[in-house]
Coordinates of C-alpha atoms in Angstrom, one line a residue:
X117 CA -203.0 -28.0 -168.3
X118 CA -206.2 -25.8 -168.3
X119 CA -206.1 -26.0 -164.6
X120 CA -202.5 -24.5 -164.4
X121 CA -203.5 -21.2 -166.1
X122 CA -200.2 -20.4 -167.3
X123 CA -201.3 -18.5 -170.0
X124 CA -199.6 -18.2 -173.6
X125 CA -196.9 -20.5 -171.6
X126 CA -195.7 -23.8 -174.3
X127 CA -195.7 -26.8 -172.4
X128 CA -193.3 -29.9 -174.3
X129 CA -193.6 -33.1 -172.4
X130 CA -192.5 -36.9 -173.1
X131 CA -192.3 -40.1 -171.0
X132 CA -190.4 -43.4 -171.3
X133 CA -189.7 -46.8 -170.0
X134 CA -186.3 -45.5 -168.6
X135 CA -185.6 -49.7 -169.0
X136 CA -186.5 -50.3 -172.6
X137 CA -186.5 -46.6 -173.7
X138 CA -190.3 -47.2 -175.3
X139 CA -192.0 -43.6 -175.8
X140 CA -195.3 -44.3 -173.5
X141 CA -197.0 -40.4 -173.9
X142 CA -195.5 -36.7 -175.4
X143 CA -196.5 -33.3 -176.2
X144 CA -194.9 -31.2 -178.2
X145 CA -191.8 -33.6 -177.5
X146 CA -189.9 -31.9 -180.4
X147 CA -190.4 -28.3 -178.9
X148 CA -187.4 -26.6 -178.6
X149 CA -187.8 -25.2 -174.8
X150 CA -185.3 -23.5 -172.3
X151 CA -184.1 -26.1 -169.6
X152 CA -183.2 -24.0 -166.8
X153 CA -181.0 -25.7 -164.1
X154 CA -182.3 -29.6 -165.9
X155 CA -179.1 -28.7 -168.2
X156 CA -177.2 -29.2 -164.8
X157 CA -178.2 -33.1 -165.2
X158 CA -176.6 -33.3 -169.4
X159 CA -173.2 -31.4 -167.6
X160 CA -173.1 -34.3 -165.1
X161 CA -173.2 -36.6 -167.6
X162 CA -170.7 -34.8 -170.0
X163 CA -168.2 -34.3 -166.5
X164 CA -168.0 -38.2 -166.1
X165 CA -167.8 -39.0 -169.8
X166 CA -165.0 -36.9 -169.9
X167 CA -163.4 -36.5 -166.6
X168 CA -164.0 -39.5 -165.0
X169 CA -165.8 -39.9 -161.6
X170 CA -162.7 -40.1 -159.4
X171 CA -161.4 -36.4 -161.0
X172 CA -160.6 -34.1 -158.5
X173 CA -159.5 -30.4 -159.0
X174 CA -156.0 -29.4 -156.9
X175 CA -154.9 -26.3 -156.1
X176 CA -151.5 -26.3 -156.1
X177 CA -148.2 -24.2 -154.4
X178 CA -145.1 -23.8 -157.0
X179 CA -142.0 -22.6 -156.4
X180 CA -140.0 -21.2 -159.4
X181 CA -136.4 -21.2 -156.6
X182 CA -135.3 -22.9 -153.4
X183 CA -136.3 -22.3 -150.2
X184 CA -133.4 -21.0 -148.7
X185 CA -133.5 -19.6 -145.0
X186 CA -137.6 -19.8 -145.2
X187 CA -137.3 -17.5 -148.4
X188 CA -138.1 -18.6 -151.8
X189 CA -135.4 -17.3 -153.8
X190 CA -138.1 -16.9 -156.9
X191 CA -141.8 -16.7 -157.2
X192 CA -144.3 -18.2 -154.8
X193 CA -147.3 -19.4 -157.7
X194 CA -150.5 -20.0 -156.7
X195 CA -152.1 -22.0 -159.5
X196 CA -155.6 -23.4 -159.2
X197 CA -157.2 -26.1 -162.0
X198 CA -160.8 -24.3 -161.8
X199 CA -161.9 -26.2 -158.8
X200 CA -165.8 -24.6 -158.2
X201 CA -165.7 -26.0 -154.7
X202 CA -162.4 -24.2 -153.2
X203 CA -163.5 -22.1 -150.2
X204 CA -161.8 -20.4 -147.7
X205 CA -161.6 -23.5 -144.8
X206 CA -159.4 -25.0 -147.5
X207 CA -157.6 -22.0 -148.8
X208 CA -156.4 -21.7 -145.3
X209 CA -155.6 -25.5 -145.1
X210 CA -153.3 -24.7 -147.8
X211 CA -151.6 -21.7 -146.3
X212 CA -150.7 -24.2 -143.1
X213 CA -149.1 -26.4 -145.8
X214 CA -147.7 -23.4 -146.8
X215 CA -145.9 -22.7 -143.4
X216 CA -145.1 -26.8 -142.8
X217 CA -143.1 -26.6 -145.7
X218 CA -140.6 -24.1 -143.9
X219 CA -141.5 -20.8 -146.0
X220 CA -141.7 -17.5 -144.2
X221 CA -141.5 -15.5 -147.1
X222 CA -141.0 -14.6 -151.1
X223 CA -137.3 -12.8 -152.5
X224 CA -140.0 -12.2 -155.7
X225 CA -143.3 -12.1 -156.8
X226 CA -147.1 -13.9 -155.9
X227 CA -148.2 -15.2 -159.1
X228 CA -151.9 -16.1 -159.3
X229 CA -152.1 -18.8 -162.4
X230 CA -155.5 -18.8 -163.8
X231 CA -155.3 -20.3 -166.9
X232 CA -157.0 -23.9 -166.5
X233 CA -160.2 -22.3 -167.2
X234 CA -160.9 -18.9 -169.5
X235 CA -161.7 -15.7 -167.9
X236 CA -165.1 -15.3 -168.1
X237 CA -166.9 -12.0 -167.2
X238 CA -170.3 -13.5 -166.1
X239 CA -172.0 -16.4 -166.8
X240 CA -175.2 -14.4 -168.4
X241 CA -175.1 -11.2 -168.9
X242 CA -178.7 -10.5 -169.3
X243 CA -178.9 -10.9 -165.1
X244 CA -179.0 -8.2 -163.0
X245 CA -175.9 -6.9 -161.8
X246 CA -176.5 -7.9 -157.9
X247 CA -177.1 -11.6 -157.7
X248 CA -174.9 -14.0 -156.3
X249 CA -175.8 -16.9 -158.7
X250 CA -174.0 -15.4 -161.8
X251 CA -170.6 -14.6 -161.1
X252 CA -167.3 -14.4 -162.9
X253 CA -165.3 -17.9 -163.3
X254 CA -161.5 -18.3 -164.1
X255 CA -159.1 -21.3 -162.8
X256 CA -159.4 -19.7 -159.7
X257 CA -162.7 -20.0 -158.1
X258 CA -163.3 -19.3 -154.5
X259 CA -166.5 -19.6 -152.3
X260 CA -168.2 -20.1 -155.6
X261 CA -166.9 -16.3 -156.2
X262 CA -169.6 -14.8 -154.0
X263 CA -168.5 -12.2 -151.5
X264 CA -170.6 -11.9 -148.3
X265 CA -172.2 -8.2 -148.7
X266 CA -173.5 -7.1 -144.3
X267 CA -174.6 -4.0 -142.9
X268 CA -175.2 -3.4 -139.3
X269 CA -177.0 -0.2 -138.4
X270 CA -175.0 2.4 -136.7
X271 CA -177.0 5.4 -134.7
X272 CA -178.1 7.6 -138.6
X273 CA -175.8 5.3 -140.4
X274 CA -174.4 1.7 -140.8
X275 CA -171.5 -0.2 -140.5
X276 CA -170.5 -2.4 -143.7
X277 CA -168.6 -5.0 -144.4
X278 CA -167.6 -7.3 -147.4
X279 CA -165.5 -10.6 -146.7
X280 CA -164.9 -14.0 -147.6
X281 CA -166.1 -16.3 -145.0
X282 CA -166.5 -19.8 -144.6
X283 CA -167.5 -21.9 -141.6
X284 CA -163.6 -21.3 -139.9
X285 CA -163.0 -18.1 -141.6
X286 CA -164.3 -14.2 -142.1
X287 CA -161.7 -11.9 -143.7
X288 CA -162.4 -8.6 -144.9
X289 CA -161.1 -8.2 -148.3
X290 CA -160.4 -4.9 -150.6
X291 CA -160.8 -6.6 -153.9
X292 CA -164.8 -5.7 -153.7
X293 CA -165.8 -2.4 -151.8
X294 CA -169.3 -0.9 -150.7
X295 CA -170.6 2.3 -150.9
X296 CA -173.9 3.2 -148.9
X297 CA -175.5 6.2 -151.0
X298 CA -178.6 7.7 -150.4
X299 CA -181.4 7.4 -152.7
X300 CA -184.0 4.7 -153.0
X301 CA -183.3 3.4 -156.3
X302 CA -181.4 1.5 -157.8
X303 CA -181.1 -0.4 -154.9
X304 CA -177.7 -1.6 -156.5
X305 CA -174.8 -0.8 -159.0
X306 CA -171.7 -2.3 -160.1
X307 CA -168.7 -0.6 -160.9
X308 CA -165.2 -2.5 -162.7
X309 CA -162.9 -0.1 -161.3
X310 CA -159.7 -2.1 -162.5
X311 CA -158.2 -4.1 -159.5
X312 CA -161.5 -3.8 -157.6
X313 CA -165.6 -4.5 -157.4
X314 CA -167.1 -1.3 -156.7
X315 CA -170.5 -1.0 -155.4
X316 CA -172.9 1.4 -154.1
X317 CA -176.3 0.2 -152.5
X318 CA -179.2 2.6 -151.5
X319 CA -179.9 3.7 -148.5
X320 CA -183.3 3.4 -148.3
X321 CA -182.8 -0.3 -149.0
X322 CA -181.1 -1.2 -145.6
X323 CA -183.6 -1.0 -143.1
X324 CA -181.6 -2.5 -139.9
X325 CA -179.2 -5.2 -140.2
X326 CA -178.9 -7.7 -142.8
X327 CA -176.7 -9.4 -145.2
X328 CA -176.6 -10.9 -148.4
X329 CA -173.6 -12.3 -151.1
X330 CA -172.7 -10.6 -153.9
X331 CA -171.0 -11.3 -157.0
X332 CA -167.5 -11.4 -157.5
X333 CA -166.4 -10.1 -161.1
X334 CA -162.5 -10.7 -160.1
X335 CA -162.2 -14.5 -158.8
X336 CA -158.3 -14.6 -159.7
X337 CA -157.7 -11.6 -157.4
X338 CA -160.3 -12.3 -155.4
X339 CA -159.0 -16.2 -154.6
X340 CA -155.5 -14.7 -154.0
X341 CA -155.9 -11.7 -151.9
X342 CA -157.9 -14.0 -149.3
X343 CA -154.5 -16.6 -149.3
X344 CA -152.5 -13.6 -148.8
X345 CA -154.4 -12.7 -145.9
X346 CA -154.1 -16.7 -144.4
X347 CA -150.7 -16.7 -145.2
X348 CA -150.3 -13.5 -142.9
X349 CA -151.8 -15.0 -140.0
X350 CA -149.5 -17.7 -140.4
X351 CA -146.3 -15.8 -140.3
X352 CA -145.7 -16.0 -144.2
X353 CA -145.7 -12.5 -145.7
X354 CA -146.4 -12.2 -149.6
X355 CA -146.9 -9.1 -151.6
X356 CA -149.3 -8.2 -153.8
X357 CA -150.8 -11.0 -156.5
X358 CA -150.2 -10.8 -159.9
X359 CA -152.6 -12.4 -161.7
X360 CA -151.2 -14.7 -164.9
X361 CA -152.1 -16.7 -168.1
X362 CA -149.0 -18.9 -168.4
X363 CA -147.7 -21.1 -165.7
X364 CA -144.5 -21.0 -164.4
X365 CA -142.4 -23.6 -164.0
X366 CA -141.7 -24.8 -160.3
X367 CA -141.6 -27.0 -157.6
X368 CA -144.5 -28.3 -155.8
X369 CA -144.2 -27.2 -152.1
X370 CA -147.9 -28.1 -151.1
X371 CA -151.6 -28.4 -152.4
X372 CA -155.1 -29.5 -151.2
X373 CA -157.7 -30.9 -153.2
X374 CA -161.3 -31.3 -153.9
X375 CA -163.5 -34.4 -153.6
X376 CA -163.9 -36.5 -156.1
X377 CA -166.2 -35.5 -159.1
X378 CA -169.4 -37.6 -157.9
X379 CA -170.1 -35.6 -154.7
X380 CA -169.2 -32.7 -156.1
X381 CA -172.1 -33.5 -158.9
X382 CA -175.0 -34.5 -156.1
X383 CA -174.2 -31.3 -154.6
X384 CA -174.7 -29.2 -158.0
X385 CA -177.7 -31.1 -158.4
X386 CA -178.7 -30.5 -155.2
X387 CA -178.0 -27.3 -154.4
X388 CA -178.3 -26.3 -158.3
X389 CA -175.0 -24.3 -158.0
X390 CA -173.9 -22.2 -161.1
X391 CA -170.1 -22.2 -160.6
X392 CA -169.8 -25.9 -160.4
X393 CA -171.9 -26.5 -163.5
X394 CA -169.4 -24.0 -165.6
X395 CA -166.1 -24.9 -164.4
X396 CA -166.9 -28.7 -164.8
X397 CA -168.5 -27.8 -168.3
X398 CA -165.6 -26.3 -169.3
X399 CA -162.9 -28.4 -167.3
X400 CA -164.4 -31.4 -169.3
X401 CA -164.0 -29.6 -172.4
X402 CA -160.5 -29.0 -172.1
X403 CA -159.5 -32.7 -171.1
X404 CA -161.7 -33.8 -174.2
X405 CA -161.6 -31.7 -176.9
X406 CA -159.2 -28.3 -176.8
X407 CA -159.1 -25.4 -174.7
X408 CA -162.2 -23.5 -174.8
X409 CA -162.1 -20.0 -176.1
X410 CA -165.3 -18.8 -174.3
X411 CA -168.6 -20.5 -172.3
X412 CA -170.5 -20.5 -175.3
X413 CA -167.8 -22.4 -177.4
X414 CA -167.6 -25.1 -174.7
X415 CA -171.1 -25.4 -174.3
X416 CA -171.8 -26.0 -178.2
X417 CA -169.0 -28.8 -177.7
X418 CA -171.5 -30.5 -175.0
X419 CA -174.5 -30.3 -177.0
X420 CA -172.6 -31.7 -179.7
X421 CA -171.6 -34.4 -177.7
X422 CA -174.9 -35.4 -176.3
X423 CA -176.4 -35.4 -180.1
X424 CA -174.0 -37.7 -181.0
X425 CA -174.5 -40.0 -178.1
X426 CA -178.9 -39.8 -178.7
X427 CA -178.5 -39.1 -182.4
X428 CA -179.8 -35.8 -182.4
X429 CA -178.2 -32.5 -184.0
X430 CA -181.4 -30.5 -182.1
X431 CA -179.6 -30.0 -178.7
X432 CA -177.9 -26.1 -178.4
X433 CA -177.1 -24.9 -174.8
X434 CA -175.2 -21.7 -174.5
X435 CA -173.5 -22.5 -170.9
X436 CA -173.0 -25.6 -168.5
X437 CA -175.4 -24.5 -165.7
X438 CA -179.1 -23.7 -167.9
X439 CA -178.7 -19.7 -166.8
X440 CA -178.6 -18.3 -169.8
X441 CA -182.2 -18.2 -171.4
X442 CA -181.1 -19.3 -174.9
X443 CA -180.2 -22.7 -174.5
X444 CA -182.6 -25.3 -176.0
X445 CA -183.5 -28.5 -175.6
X446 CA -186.4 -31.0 -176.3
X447 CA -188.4 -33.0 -174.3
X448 CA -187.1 -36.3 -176.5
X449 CA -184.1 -35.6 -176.7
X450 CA -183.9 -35.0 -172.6
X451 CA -185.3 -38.1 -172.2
X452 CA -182.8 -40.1 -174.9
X453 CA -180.0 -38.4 -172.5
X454 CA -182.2 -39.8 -169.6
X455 CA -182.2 -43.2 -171.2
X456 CA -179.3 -43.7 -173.0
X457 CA -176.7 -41.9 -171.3
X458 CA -177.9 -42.0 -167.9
X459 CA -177.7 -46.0 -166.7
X460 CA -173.9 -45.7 -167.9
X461 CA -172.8 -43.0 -165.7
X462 CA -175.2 -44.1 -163.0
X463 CA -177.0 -40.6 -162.8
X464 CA -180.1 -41.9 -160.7
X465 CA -178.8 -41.6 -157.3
X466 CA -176.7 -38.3 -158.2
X467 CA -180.4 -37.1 -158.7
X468 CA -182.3 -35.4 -156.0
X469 CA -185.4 -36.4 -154.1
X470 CA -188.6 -35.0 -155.0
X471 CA -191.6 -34.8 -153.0
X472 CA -195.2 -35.5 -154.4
X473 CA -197.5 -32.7 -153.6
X474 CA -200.9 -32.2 -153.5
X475 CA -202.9 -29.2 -155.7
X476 CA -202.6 -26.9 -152.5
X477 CA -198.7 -27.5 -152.5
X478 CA -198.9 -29.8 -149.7
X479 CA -196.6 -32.5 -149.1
X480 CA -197.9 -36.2 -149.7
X481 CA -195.7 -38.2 -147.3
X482 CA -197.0 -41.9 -148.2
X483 CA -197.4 -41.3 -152.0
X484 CA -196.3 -44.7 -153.5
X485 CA -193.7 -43.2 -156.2
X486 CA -190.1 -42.0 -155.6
X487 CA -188.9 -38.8 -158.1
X488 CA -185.1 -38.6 -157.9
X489 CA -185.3 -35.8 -160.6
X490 CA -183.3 -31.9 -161.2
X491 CA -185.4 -29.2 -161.0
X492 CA -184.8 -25.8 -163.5
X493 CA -186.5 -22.1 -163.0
X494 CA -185.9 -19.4 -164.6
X495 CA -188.2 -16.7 -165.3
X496 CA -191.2 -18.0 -166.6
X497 CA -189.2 -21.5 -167.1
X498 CA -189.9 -24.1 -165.1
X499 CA -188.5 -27.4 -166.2
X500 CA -188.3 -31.0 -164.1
X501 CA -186.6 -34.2 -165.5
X502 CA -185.2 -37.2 -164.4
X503 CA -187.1 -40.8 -162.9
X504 CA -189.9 -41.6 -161.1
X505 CA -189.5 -45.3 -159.6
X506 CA -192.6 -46.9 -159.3
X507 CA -193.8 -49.3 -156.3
X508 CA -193.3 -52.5 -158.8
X509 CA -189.7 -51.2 -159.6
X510 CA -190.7 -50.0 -162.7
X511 CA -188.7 -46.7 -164.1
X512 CA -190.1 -44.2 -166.0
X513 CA -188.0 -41.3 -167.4
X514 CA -189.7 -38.0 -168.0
X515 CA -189.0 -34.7 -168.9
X516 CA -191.2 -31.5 -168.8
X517 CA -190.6 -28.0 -170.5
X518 CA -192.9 -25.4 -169.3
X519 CA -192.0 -21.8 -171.0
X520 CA -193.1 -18.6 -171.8
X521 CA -190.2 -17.1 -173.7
X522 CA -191.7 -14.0 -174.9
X523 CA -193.5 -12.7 -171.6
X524 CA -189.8 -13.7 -170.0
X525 CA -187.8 -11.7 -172.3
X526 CA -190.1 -8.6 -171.7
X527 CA -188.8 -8.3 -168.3
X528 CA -186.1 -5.5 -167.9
X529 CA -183.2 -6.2 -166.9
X530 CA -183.3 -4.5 -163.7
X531 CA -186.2 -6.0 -162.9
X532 CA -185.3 -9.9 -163.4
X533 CA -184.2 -10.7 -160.0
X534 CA -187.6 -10.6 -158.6
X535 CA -190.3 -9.7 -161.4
X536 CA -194.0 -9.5 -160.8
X537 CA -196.3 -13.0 -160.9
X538 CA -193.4 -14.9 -161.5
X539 CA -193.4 -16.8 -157.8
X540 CA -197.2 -18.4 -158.7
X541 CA -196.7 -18.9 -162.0
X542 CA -194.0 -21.2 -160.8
X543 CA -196.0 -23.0 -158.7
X544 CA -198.5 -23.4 -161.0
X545 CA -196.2 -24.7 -163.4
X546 CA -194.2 -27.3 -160.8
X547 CA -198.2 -28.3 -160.0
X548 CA -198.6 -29.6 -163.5
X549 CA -195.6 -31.5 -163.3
X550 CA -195.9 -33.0 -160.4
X551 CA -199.5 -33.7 -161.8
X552 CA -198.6 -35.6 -165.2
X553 CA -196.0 -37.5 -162.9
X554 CA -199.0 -39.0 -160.5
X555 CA -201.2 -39.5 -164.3
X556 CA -198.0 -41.5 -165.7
X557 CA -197.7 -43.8 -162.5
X558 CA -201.2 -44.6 -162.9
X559 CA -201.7 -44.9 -166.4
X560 CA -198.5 -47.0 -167.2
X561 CA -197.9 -48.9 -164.5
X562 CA -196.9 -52.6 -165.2

């Protein structure tokens, strides 16, 4: 820990025989410490406790009259169940189905039915504007309600563009709009103008060409101006969505669904994606408990879960996907999870690989232990959990907190997407960790 020079950084460690559950070494194991992204490994659990692993989120087509003549004498609803991994490949799969089922057009309204999940604004608000990872969520999700932000350079100018693509599809959409004005800071700002995202980015920013994704604030509208558009292109004309809380009753006239809930979790572990987190959080929370109100509410009933389970009251997370940097957890009390909830829901191999590296950073390709473990990082938070599997088959579940709250919250907000020292301070920190992993395997092997 010397070595790491992390400074006034708290560092809240423990380590178990992930068999027998037997405490082998801790520090500061009832430390109270933001997990990061290792809360993405408790929302897995709580998703198959309350979901089950062969839960899969539709997306559904209703129609509130008969199709008569390829008209729907009615509404045309689309009505989503908060699936986080609806993109735009399957959006348009759904607009074929759309077409199969005979319907060229709508005698009334496009209803967008949201209300499987609450609205929620952002899933921290203490982010900057500008990044991608901390969108809005409501029972309508698409492309994990990022919109793909490019510029191409133009002669004095450049050429912009804001759309919804996928690995089939790239249609522009109107629901978020970019500005180029010239200055040099801030590089962006965010704008609810109603119906629409507005942004302006600085000029001075762009350089050439480049591209990045955005947040989208406006999923519902977002999710069904980009089916409108599909639909177009496959002869079916639709007006205008409006957006609504209570769904209407209707036919089924065609719907696609998501995989089933275990893929979708190694995926969130792998690729640590915010969206899935919260709308399985709060999916699980309505099949188990009520309808939450807000992200905070539902995340209070998942720590309050996972005390009852390790017979803890300590746990208190804030959201499903460790963004926000209020949640707290222990280093016990990961572990218990680790250990008593894990082996049930067969979290192991939903876990992701993680290699052993030497003090430089450098991979150790024949190091004899296997991590399958989640990673967390947020500002001055660095946090790794999970099991490393010794060569003797032995298990050992760990988690580490490594935080420095205060030097964190000093940040401005404007600042946080990329503050200063940050980037080795993490590395630092993941060198320790990886460090007390290689001192465990060796001190406690059988």
């Amino acid at each position: 820990m010397e070595r790491a020079k992390l400074g006034s950084a708290k560092v809240g460690f423990a380590v178990a025989d992930a068999a027998t559950g037997t405490v082998l070494e801790t520090m500061n194991p009832l430390l109270q410490q933001p997990p990061a992204s290792v809360a993405k490994a408790l929302t897995a659990l709580y998703g198959l406790e309350c979901l089950g692993a062969d839960h899969r989120f539709a997306t559904r087509l209703l129609a509130t009259g008969a199709v008569e003549g390829g008209i729907i004498k009615g509404d045309l609803v689309l009505a989503g169940s908060g699936d986080p991994t609806l993109d735009t490949d399957r959006l348009a799969d759904l607009a074929k189905l759309l077409k199969a089922a005979g319907v060229t057009g709508v005698e009334g309204d496009f209803l967008a039915w949201d209300g499987a999940l609450p609205r929620i604004e952002t899933i921290d608000p203490e982010q900057p504007d500008q990044v991608g990872y901390n969108p809005a969520l409501s029972g309508l999700n698409l492309n994990f309600n990022r919109v793909h932000f490019e510029w191409r350079r133009n002669g004095s100018g450049w050429n912009v563009a804001m759309d919804a693509r996928s690995a089939r599809y790239r249609p522009d959409v109107r629901v978020a709009r970019m500005e180029i004005v010239r200055r040099k800071y801030p590089i962006y700002t965010y704008e609810d103008s109603g119906e629409t995202d507005r942004w302006t980015v600085a000029s001075g920013a762009l350089g050439q060409d480049g591209s990045r994704w955005l947040p989208v604030r406006k999923p519902t509208l977002y999710t069904a101006e980009v089916f409108q558009i599909l639909a177009r292109a496959e002869g079916v004309a639709l007006p205008a969505a409006i957006p609504v809380r209570t769904l209407p009753s209707g036919a089924e006239i065609a719907r696609v669904e998501s995989d089933e809930l275990r893929p979708i979790l190694k995926d969130m572990l792998k690729y640590s994606t915010n969206v899935t987190a919260e709308a399985i959080g709060l999916t699980a929370t309505a099949h188990s408990t009520a309808f939450p109100e807000s992200l905070a509410r539902s995340a209070e009933q998942m720590s309050s879960w996972i005390g009852r389970r390790i017979d803890s009251a300590r746990p208190a997370l804030v959201d499903h996907s460790g963004l926000g940097g209020e949640s707290r957890i222990s280093a016990r009390d990961m572990v218990r999870a680790l250990v008593t909830l894990g082996p049930g829901q067969n979290l192991e191999p939903l876990l992701k690989p993680i290699q052993m590296k030497d003090d430089k950073g450098r991979p150790l390709e024949n190091h004899p232990v296997r991590i399958l473990a989640k990673t967390g990082t947020l500002n001055f938070v660095s946090a790794l959990a999970g099991y490393a599997i010794q060569p003797d088959g032995r298990r050992l579940a760990f988690a580490t907190f490594v935080a420095d709250p205060p030097r964190r919250d000093a940040i401005p907000r404007e600042q946080r997407e990329r503050p200063e020292g940050v980037r080795s301070w993490t590395a630092r920190a993941r060198t320790l960790q990886l460090r007390l992993i290689d001192r465990w395997s060796n001190v406690y092997t059988a």
